[in-house]
Short mmCIF file of C-alpha atoms in Angstrom, two decimals:
data_model
loop_
_atom_site.label_atom_id
_atom_site.label_comp_id
_atom_site.label_asym_id
_atom_site.label_seq_id
_atom_site.Cartn_x
_atom_site.Cartn_y
_atom_site.Cartn_z
CA PRO A 1 -13.17 8.26 0.46
CA LYS A 2 -10.02 10.38 0.42
CA PRO A 3 -8.13 8.81 -2.47
CA ALA A 4 -4.40 9.40 -2.79
CA PRO A 5 -3.22 11.48 -5.74
CA GLY A 6 -1.53 9.95 -8.76
CA ALA A 7 0.22 6.62 -8.57
CA LEU A 8 0.25 6.70 -4.75
CA ALA A 9 -3.35 5.52 -5.17
CA LEU A 10 -1.88 2.13 -6.20
CA VAL A 11 -0.32 1.78 -2.75
CA GLN A 12 -3.55 2.88 -1.07
CA ASP A 13 -5.59 0.45 -3.14
CA PHE A 14 -3.17 -2.37 -2.35
CA VAL A 15 -3.36 -1.76 1.41
CA ASN A 16 -7.15 -1.61 1.16
CA THR A 17 -7.40 -5.10 -0.30
CA ARG A 18 -8.29 -6.18 3.23
CA ASN A 19 -11.44 -4.67 4.69
CA TYR A 20 -11.38 -4.90 8.49
CA LEU A 21 -14.67 -3.05 8.96
CA GLN A 22 -16.89 -5.16 6.70
CA GLY A 23 -14.71 -8.23 6.37
CA GLY A 24 -13.16 -9.65 3.25
CA ASP A 25 -9.72 -9.98 1.76
CA LEU A 26 -9.08 -9.58 -1.96
CA LEU A 27 -5.76 -11.43 -1.53
CA GLU A 28 -7.36 -14.48 0.11
CA SER A 29 -6.17 -16.95 -2.50
CA ALA A 30 -3.52 -17.00 -5.22
CA GLU A 31 -6.22 -16.76 -7.89
CA GLU A 32 -7.94 -13.79 -6.22
CA THR A 33 -4.57 -12.09 -5.76
CA THR A 34 -3.68 -12.56 -9.42
CA SER A 35 -7.07 -11.24 -10.50
CA ARG A 36 -6.95 -8.18 -8.22
CA LEU A 37 -3.38 -7.21 -9.14
CA THR A 38 -4.15 -7.59 -12.85
CA GLU A 39 -7.31 -5.49 -12.44
CA CYS A 40 -5.45 -2.59 -10.83
CA GLY A 41 -2.55 -2.71 -13.30
CA LEU A 42 0.14 -4.16 -11.04
CA LEU A 43 0.36 -7.37 -13.05
CA GLY A 44 0.55 -7.67 -16.78
CA GLU A 45 -1.65 -9.99 -18.79
CA GLY A 46 -0.50 -13.55 -18.20
CA GLY A 47 1.20 -12.73 -14.89
CA ARG A 48 0.44 -15.12 -12.08
CA VAL A 49 0.98 -15.07 -8.32
CA GLY A 50 1.56 -18.41 -6.58
CA GLU A 51 0.72 -19.22 -2.97
CA THR A 52 4.18 -18.32 -1.66
CA GLY A 53 4.04 -14.99 -3.49
CA ARG A 54 0.55 -14.34 -2.15
CA ARG A 55 1.75 -14.85 1.42
CA ARG A 56 4.64 -12.44 0.81
CA LEU A 57 2.25 -9.84 -0.61
CA VAL A 58 -0.10 -10.17 2.39
CA ALA A 59 2.86 -9.71 4.74
CA PHE A 60 3.95 -6.68 2.69
CA ARG A 61 0.45 -5.20 2.84
CA GLU A 62 0.23 -5.55 6.60
CA ALA A 63 3.73 -4.13 7.11
CA LEU A 64 2.69 -1.11 5.03
CA ARG A 65 -0.46 -0.75 7.16
CA VAL A 66 1.67 -0.60 10.33
CA LEU A 67 3.66 2.26 8.81
CA LEU A 68 0.47 4.04 7.77
CA LEU A 69 -0.77 3.75 11.36
CA ALA A 70 2.50 5.35 12.47
CA HIS A 71 1.77 8.23 10.06
CA ASN A 72 -1.42 8.68 12.07
CA ASP A 73 0.29 8.49 15.49
CA ALA A 74 -1.47 5.18 16.10
CA ALA A 75 1.43 2.74 15.82
CA GLU A 76 0.70 -0.82 16.89
CA PRO A 77 2.96 -3.81 17.35
CA GLY A 78 3.56 -5.47 14.03
CA PRO A 79 6.11 -6.05 11.32
CA GLY A 80 6.48 -2.33 10.54
CA ALA A 81 9.82 -1.06 9.25
CA ASP A 82 11.84 -4.19 10.09
CA GLY A 83 9.40 -6.51 8.36
CA LEU A 84 9.10 -4.14 5.45
CA ASN A 85 12.88 -3.94 5.10
CA ASP A 86 13.07 -7.74 4.97
CA LEU A 87 10.41 -7.86 2.25
CA ALA A 88 11.99 -4.97 0.34
CA ALA A 89 15.38 -6.68 0.28
CA SER A 90 14.16 -9.06 -2.44
CA ALA A 91 12.57 -6.31 -4.53
CA ALA A 92 14.92 -5.19 -7.28
CA LEU A 93 14.59 -1.45 -7.87
CA GLY A 94 16.64 0.53 -10.31
CA VAL A 95 16.92 3.82 -12.10
CA ARG A 96 15.98 3.98 -15.75
CA PHE A 97 16.22 6.95 -18.07
CA GLY A 98 13.54 7.90 -20.56
CA VAL A 99 14.18 9.27 -24.04
CA ASP A 100 13.71 12.74 -22.55
CA GLY A 101 16.61 12.08 -20.15
CA ARG A 102 14.44 12.03 -17.03
CA PRO A 103 15.22 9.33 -14.48
CA THR A 104 12.54 7.09 -13.03
CA LEU A 105 12.71 4.52 -10.28
CA GLY A 106 11.03 1.20 -10.85
CA PRO A 107 11.27 -2.58 -10.79
CA VAL A 108 14.13 -4.05 -12.79
CA GLY A 109 13.38 -7.73 -12.52
CA GLY A 110 13.40 -9.83 -9.43
CA GLU A 111 13.00 -13.40 -8.40
CA GLY A 112 9.27 -13.61 -9.00
CA THR A 113 5.98 -11.90 -9.62
CA ALA A 114 5.43 -10.94 -5.98
CA GLU A 115 8.85 -9.31 -5.80
CA TRP A 116 8.08 -7.32 -8.95
CA VAL A 117 4.80 -6.07 -7.42
CA VAL A 118 6.59 -5.15 -4.17
CA ALA A 119 9.25 -3.26 -6.17
CA ARG A 120 6.58 -1.40 -8.16
CA LEU A 121 4.78 -0.31 -5.00
CA LEU A 122 8.01 0.64 -3.23
CA ALA A 123 8.94 2.84 -6.19
CA GLU A 124 5.65 4.71 -5.69
CA VAL A 125 6.33 5.02 -1.95
CA PHE A 126 9.77 6.45 -2.69
CA ARG A 127 8.34 8.87 -5.25
CA ALA A 128 5.64 10.00 -2.82
CA GLU A 129 8.26 10.59 -0.12
CA ALA A 130 10.35 12.68 -2.52
CA GLU A 131 7.25 14.73 -3.36
CA GLY A 132 6.29 15.17 0.31
CA ARG A 133 3.08 13.12 0.09
CA TRP A 134 4.04 9.80 1.73
CA GLY A 135 3.35 10.99 5.29
CA ARG A 136 -0.20 11.94 4.30
CA LEU A 137 -1.12 8.37 3.39
CA LYS A 138 -2.47 7.06 6.69
CA ALA A 139 -4.43 4.19 8.17
CA CYS A 140 -7.64 5.05 10.00
CA ARG A 141 -7.24 5.27 13.78
CA ASP A 142 -10.42 3.26 14.35
CA PRO A 143 -9.10 -0.17 15.49
CA GLY A 144 -11.96 -1.91 13.70
CA CYS A 145 -11.32 -0.14 10.39
CA ARG A 146 -7.64 0.52 9.55
CA TRP A 147 -8.62 1.68 6.04
CA ALA A 148 -5.87 3.55 4.17
CA PHE A 149 -6.80 7.12 3.27
CA PHE A 150 -5.04 10.20 1.98
CA ASP A 151 -5.06 13.08 4.43
CA ALA A 152 -5.76 16.11 2.25
CA SER A 153 -6.56 18.37 5.21
CA LYS A 154 -4.76 21.69 5.26
CA ASN A 155 -2.84 20.95 8.45
CA GLY A 156 -2.30 17.22 7.79
CA MET A 157 -3.99 16.23 11.04
CA GLY A 158 -6.77 13.98 9.67
CA ARG A 159 -7.29 10.88 11.80
CA TRP A 160 -10.25 9.03 10.30
CA CYS A 161 -10.95 7.63 6.85
CA ASN A 162 -14.51 8.91 7.20
CA MET A 163 -15.58 11.22 10.01
CA GLN A 164 -19.24 10.14 9.80
CA VAL A 165 -18.40 6.43 10.11
CA CYS A 166 -15.19 6.08 12.10
CA GLY A 167 -14.80 9.49 13.69
CA ALA A 168 -18.30 9.49 15.15
CA ARG A 169 -17.93 6.20 17.06
#
């Protein structure tokens, strides 16, 4: 429920690769990570994530989740901004210009596949912030859920990914 608009949905989908409510982690192994990232378009055909990259991506996902909890006034101890800044330091982002002269922000290389994925997702975070949508991507306040959802409510005060499931507990 409550999907994020446009490419911000990639960030939401990435954070939701771990399901706290029902269990399961789509980034549990390097093979599963490679498959999932290829499926959602974050890795090109032939791209591969190794075990070290997988661990970096899991750390990145959980650091993003901490920030999404902060968007929902439910911050918890965790890697948050500091951890995210450490992970972002290795992600090479740059400005590129299209034939129409419009600038875009995106990955421009990097040390490995995981860093490229981090850069791609960070570019979407930056774009969403510039468009005023980043603060509406939140993690559910239910401690057993933590699902990422897009708060499309008029006043931006949504707290639960699903009122019938998490809000009614």
